Coordinates of C-alpha atoms in Angstrom, one line a residue:
M1 CA 53.3 18.8 -24.4
S2 CA 54.3 16.4 -27.1
V3 CA 52.5 16.4 -30.3
E4 CA 51.0 13.1 -29.5
M5 CA 49.7 14.3 -26.1
I6 CA 48.0 17.3 -28.1
F7 CA 46.5 15.1 -30.7
G8 CA 45.1 12.6 -28.3
S9 CA 43.6 15.4 -26.3
A10 CA 41.9 16.5 -29.7
V11 CA 40.5 13.3 -30.4
L12 CA 38.9 12.4 -27.0
S13 CA 37.2 15.9 -26.8
A14 CA 35.9 15.2 -30.4
I15 CA 35.0 11.8 -29.6
I16 CA 33.2 13.3 -26.1
S17 CA 31.7 16.4 -28.0
G18 CA 30.0 13.7 -31.0
L19 CA 29.0 11.5 -28.1
I20 CA 26.8 14.5 -26.7
S21 CA 25.9 15.9 -29.6
L22 CA 24.6 12.7 -30.9
Y23 CA 22.7 12.2 -27.3
S24 CA 21.2 15.7 -27.2
A25 CA 20.0 15.0 -30.8
N26 CA 18.5 11.5 -30.1
R27 CA 16.7 13.3 -27.0
S28 CA 15.6 16.0 -28.8
N29 CA 14.2 13.8 -32.0
G30 CA 12.5 11.8 -29.2
L31 CA 11.0 14.6 -27.3
E32 CA 9.6 15.8 -30.5
Y33 CA 8.1 12.9 -31.7
I34 CA 6.1 12.2 -28.4
T35 CA 5.2 15.9 -28.3
K36 CA 3.3 15.6 -31.5
E37 CA 1.8 12.2 -30.8
R38 CA 0.6 13.9 -27.4
S39 CA -0.7 17.0 -29.6
D40 CA -2.3 14.5 -32.0
W41 CA -4.1 12.6 -29.3
R42 CA -5.4 15.7 -27.6
E43 CA -6.8 16.7 -30.6
E44 CA -8.6 13.4 -31.4
I45 CA -10.0 13.6 -27.5
R46 CA -10.9 16.7 -28.2
I47 CA -13.0 16.1 -31.6
C48 CA -14.8 13.1 -29.8
S49 CA -16.1 15.1 -26.8
E50 CA -17.0 17.7 -29.5
Q51 CA -19.0 15.0 -31.6
F52 CA -21.0 13.7 -28.3
R53 CA -22.9 16.9 -28.4
S54 CA -26.5 16.0 -29.8
A55 CA -25.4 13.0 -31.3
S56 CA -27.9 9.8 -31.7
Y57 CA -27.8 7.0 -29.6
Q58 CA -26.1 4.9 -32.6
N59 CA -23.4 7.8 -33.4
T60 CA -22.7 8.0 -29.4
V61 CA -22.0 4.3 -29.4
K62 CA -19.8 5.0 -32.9
I63 CA -17.9 8.0 -30.7
C64 CA -17.3 5.6 -27.8
D65 CA -15.8 2.9 -30.1
R66 CA -13.3 5.3 -31.4
L67 CA -12.4 6.8 -27.7
K68 CA -11.8 3.3 -26.7
T69 CA -8.5 3.4 -28.6
R70 CA -7.8 6.4 -27.3
I71 CA -8.3 6.0 -23.3
N72 CA -6.4 4.0 -20.9
A73 CA -6.9 0.1 -21.8
L74 CA -5.6 -1.0 -18.0
G75 CA -9.1 1.4 -16.7
R76 CA -11.4 -1.4 -18.3
R77 CA -10.9 -4.3 -16.1
M78 CA -7.1 -3.9 -14.6
S79 CA -7.5 -1.1 -12.7
N80 CA -10.4 1.1 -11.0
R81 CA -8.3 4.6 -10.7
Y82 CA -9.2 7.8 -12.3
S83 CA -5.3 8.3 -13.5
D84 CA -6.2 4.9 -15.6
D85 CA -9.6 6.1 -17.0
A86 CA -11.6 3.7 -15.2
H87 CA -14.4 6.3 -14.6
I88 CA -14.4 7.0 -18.5
W89 CA -14.7 3.4 -19.2
K90 CA -17.5 3.2 -17.0
I91 CA -20.0 5.5 -18.5
I92 CA -18.9 3.6 -21.7
E93 CA -20.1 0.2 -20.6
I94 CA -23.7 2.3 -18.8
I95 CA -24.2 3.5 -22.6
E96 CA -23.3 0.4 -24.5
N97 CA -25.4 -1.8 -21.9
K98 CA -28.4 -3.4 -23.9
N99 CA -30.9 -2.3 -21.4
F100 CA -29.5 1.5 -21.3
N101 CA -32.5 3.9 -21.1
I102 CA -31.9 6.2 -24.0
N103 CA -34.0 9.0 -22.4
K104 CA -30.8 9.6 -19.8
L105 CA -28.4 9.3 -22.8
S106 CA -27.8 13.5 -23.1
K107 CA -27.3 13.8 -19.4
L108 CA -24.3 11.3 -19.6
Q109 CA -23.0 13.0 -22.7
L110 CA -22.6 16.0 -20.6
I111 CA -20.8 13.5 -18.0
L112 CA -18.5 12.3 -20.8
Q113 CA -17.6 15.5 -22.0
E114 CA -16.9 17.0 -18.7
Y115 CA -14.5 14.2 -18.2
L116 CA -12.9 14.4 -21.5
S117 CA -12.5 17.8 -20.5
L118 CA -11.0 17.0 -17.4
L119 CA -8.7 15.0 -18.9
L120 CA -7.1 16.9 -21.4
K121 CA -6.4 19.4 -18.6
W122 CA -5.0 17.0 -16.8
D123 CA -2.5 15.3 -19.7
W124 CA -1.7 19.0 -20.4
E125 CA -0.4 19.5 -16.8
R126 CA 1.1 16.4 -16.7
S127 CA 3.4 17.3 -20.0
K128 CA 4.1 20.5 -17.7
R129 CA 5.0 18.3 -14.5
E130 CA 7.2 15.7 -16.3
V131 CA 9.1 18.9 -17.5
R132 CA 9.4 20.4 -14.3
G133 CA 10.1 17.1 -12.7
E134 CA 13.1 16.8 -15.0
K135 CA 14.5 19.9 -14.3
A136 CA 13.9 19.5 -10.2
G137 CA 15.5 16.0 -10.0
V138 CA 18.8 17.5 -11.9
I139 CA 18.8 20.5 -9.6
Q140 CA 18.0 18.2 -6.8
L141 CA 21.1 16.2 -7.5
I142 CA 23.5 19.2 -8.0
L143 CA 22.4 20.3 -4.5
W144 CA 23.3 17.1 -3.2
I145 CA 26.8 17.0 -5.1
I146 CA 27.7 20.1 -3.8
S147 CA 26.2 19.3 -0.3
V148 CA 28.9 16.3 -0.2
V149 CA 31.3 18.2 -2.1
I150 CA 31.5 21.0 0.6
Y151 CA 31.3 18.4 3.7
A152 CA 34.6 16.5 1.9
T153 CA 36.3 19.8 1.4
G154 CA 35.9 20.5 5.3
H155 CA 37.1 17.2 6.4
F156 CA 40.2 17.5 4.0
Y157 CA 40.7 21.4 4.8
E158 CA 43.1 20.7 7.9
Y159 CA 44.9 18.2 5.6
I160 CA 45.5 20.5 2.6
I161 CA 45.5 23.8 4.1
E162 CA 46.8 23.4 7.8
S163 CA 49.2 20.6 6.3
K164 CA 48.3 18.5 9.4
V165 CA 48.4 14.6 9.4
V166 CA 45.1 13.0 9.4
D167 CA 43.7 9.5 8.6
I168 CA 42.7 9.6 5.1
V169 CA 40.7 6.3 5.1
I170 CA 39.0 7.0 8.2
I171 CA 37.7 10.5 6.2
G172 CA 36.9 8.4 3.2
E173 CA 34.7 6.2 5.3
N174 CA 32.9 8.9 6.6
I175 CA 32.5 10.4 3.6
L176 CA 31.1 7.3 2.2
L177 CA 28.4 6.7 4.7
I178 CA 27.3 10.3 4.1
V179 CA 27.1 9.6 0.4
L180 CA 24.9 6.2 1.8
T181 CA 22.5 8.9 3.7
V182 CA 21.7 10.6 0.6
F183 CA 20.9 7.8 -1.2
M184 CA 18.7 6.7 1.7
I185 CA 17.0 10.3 2.1
Y186 CA 16.4 10.3 -1.7
Y187 CA 14.8 6.8 -1.4
I188 CA 13.0 8.1 1.4
E189 CA 11.4 10.9 -0.7
K190 CA 10.6 8.4 -3.5
Q191 CA 8.9 6.2 -1.4
V192 CA 6.6 8.8 0.4
E193 CA 5.8 10.8 -3.3
Y194 CA 4.4 7.3 -4.5
S195 CA 2.5 6.6 -1.5
C196 CA 0.9 10.3 -1.0
I197 CA 0.1 9.9 -5.0
I198 CA -1.9 6.3 -4.3
K199 CA -3.8 8.3 -1.7
F200 CA -5.3 11.0 -4.4
V201 CA -5.8 8.5 -7.3
G202 CA -9.4 8.2 -6.9
H203 CA -11.5 5.0 -7.6
V204 CA -14.6 4.1 -9.3
V205 CA -15.4 1.2 -7.4
K206 CA -18.3 2.7 -4.1
K207 CA -16.2 0.5 -1.5
Q208 CA -13.5 3.1 -2.1
K209 CA -13.6 6.6 -0.1
K210 CA -13.5 9.4 -1.8
V211 CA -10.6 11.7 -1.5
S212 CA -11.2 14.4 0.8
F213 CA -9.6 17.9 1.6
A214 CA -8.9 16.8 5.4
N215 CA -6.6 14.0 4.0
Y216 CA -5.2 16.2 1.6
L217 CA -4.0 18.9 4.4
I218 CA -2.9 16.4 6.6
T219 CA -0.9 14.6 4.0
N220 CA 0.8 17.8 3.2
C221 CA 1.3 18.5 7.3
I222 CA 3.2 14.9 7.6
T223 CA 5.2 15.6 4.6
S224 CA 6.4 18.7 5.5
I225 CA 7.1 17.4 9.2
L226 CA 9.0 14.4 6.9
A227 CA 11.1 17.1 5.1
V228 CA 12.0 19.2 8.5
I229 CA 13.1 15.8 10.0
A230 CA 15.1 15.0 6.9
I231 CA 16.9 18.2 7.3
I232 CA 17.4 18.0 11.4
G233 CA 18.6 14.4 10.8
Y234 CA 21.2 15.1 7.7
F235 CA 23.0 17.3 10.0
V236 CA 22.8 15.4 13.1
Y237 CA 24.1 12.3 11.0
M238 CA 27.4 14.6 10.0
L239 CA 28.0 15.3 13.7
Y240 CA 27.4 11.8 14.9
S241 CA 29.5 10.1 11.7
T242 CA 32.1 12.3 12.6
K243 CA 32.7 11.9 15.9
M244 CA 31.9 7.8 15.6
M245 CA 35.1 8.3 13.4
G246 CA 36.8 10.0 15.8
I247 CA 37.6 13.6 13.8
T248 CA 38.1 16.1 16.3
Y249 CA 36.0 19.1 15.8
N250 CA 36.8 22.3 14.9
D251 CA 35.3 25.9 14.0
N252 CA 36.5 25.5 10.4
L253 CA 34.8 21.8 10.1
L254 CA 31.9 23.1 12.0
I255 CA 31.4 25.7 9.2
F256 CA 31.9 23.6 6.5
M257 CA 29.1 21.2 8.1
I258 CA 26.7 23.6 8.4
S259 CA 27.2 25.0 4.9
S260 CA 27.2 21.5 3.3
S261 CA 24.0 20.5 5.6
L262 CA 22.0 23.9 4.3
F263 CA 22.5 22.8 0.6
G264 CA 21.2 19.6 1.7
A265 CA 18.0 20.9 3.3
R266 CA 17.7 23.2 0.0
A267 CA 17.8 19.8 -2.0
V268 CA 15.1 18.3 0.1
F269 CA 13.1 21.7 0.3
Y270 CA 12.9 21.5 -3.4
H271 CA 11.9 18.3 -4.2
H272 CA 9.2 18.6 -1.3
I273 CA 7.4 21.8 -3.1
Y274 CA 7.5 19.7 -6.2
M275 CA 5.9 16.4 -4.2
S276 CA 3.4 19.3 -2.7
D277 CA 2.3 20.4 -6.0
L278 CA 2.0 16.9 -7.4
I279 CA -0.3 15.8 -4.5
K280 CA -2.4 18.9 -4.9
R281 CA -3.0 18.3 -8.9
Y282 CA -3.7 14.4 -8.4
Y283 CA -6.2 16.1 -5.4
T284 CA -7.5 18.5 -7.6
Y285 CA -8.2 16.2 -10.5
A286 CA -9.6 12.9 -8.0
S287 CA -12.0 15.6 -6.3
T288 CA -13.4 17.2 -9.4
I289 CA -14.1 13.7 -10.5
D290 CA -15.9 12.5 -7.3
L291 CA -18.1 15.5 -7.7
I292 CA -19.2 14.8 -11.0
K293 CA -20.1 11.4 -10.3
V294 CA -22.6 13.0 -7.8
D295 CA -24.3 13.9 -10.5
L296 CA -24.0 10.6 -12.3
E297 CA -25.5 8.6 -9.1
K298 CA -28.6 11.1 -9.1
I299 CA -28.9 10.3 -13.3
L300 CA -28.7 6.8 -12.8
K301 CA -31.3 6.5 -9.7

């Protein structure tokens, strides 16, 4: 190897290492800033919650004014979802109404404290979910890559090991179809995840039904069935695409395909576990607010 090649390789390695270090440093600084901002926000919400205790009406209104700048502004007019703090805005509007019954103040203060405690818990769990979600996404990506690599290796096995004549173009097309199938499964997973979350966000308007445990169980059953269908469909499509391309089956190829489908199944299963936990947390948050709303409705009668 010439000196120029060695020097060029060293420079390239240094550039790549520098870019990776720069990315890691920027990401670390960003996470540190977000973590600090969230910590400050939680502390401000906690202080507001504590100050509601035994506060006068005038002080309660002042605390509500501070609280408005710390909760989601979309929940006031643009959204009626619990996840956008619409339930908290509803209480603030009741308290600030000029016809407000001052005798109900202490009870509404307790309701607000419960809502804020739930909000703090929800945000803390969301922070943990974001970390887990990022790890889950990386692991799922790695599993899918391994699955496709094993599948591709199986098709090139005869060409590389057995030195048999194979049509590289046909094999390449087959592998491309499998990659597209993986993307399709991933896209469907995300759409199902979004649809399930929307089902359990909860709403403050009366015409919207409360989230129910029955719907929660049904949703989990449906997502489990869809996960099984995706796993079976992935393997069946491997067999179908291989046959469609005119590639001859043999024991070695079948072993590679089964191994590939097992890694694909693991990727689907991993996402299903993450999604089930996500749905559970949305359901728990919304159903708890629904229970508190029952007390609120009694107070407002």
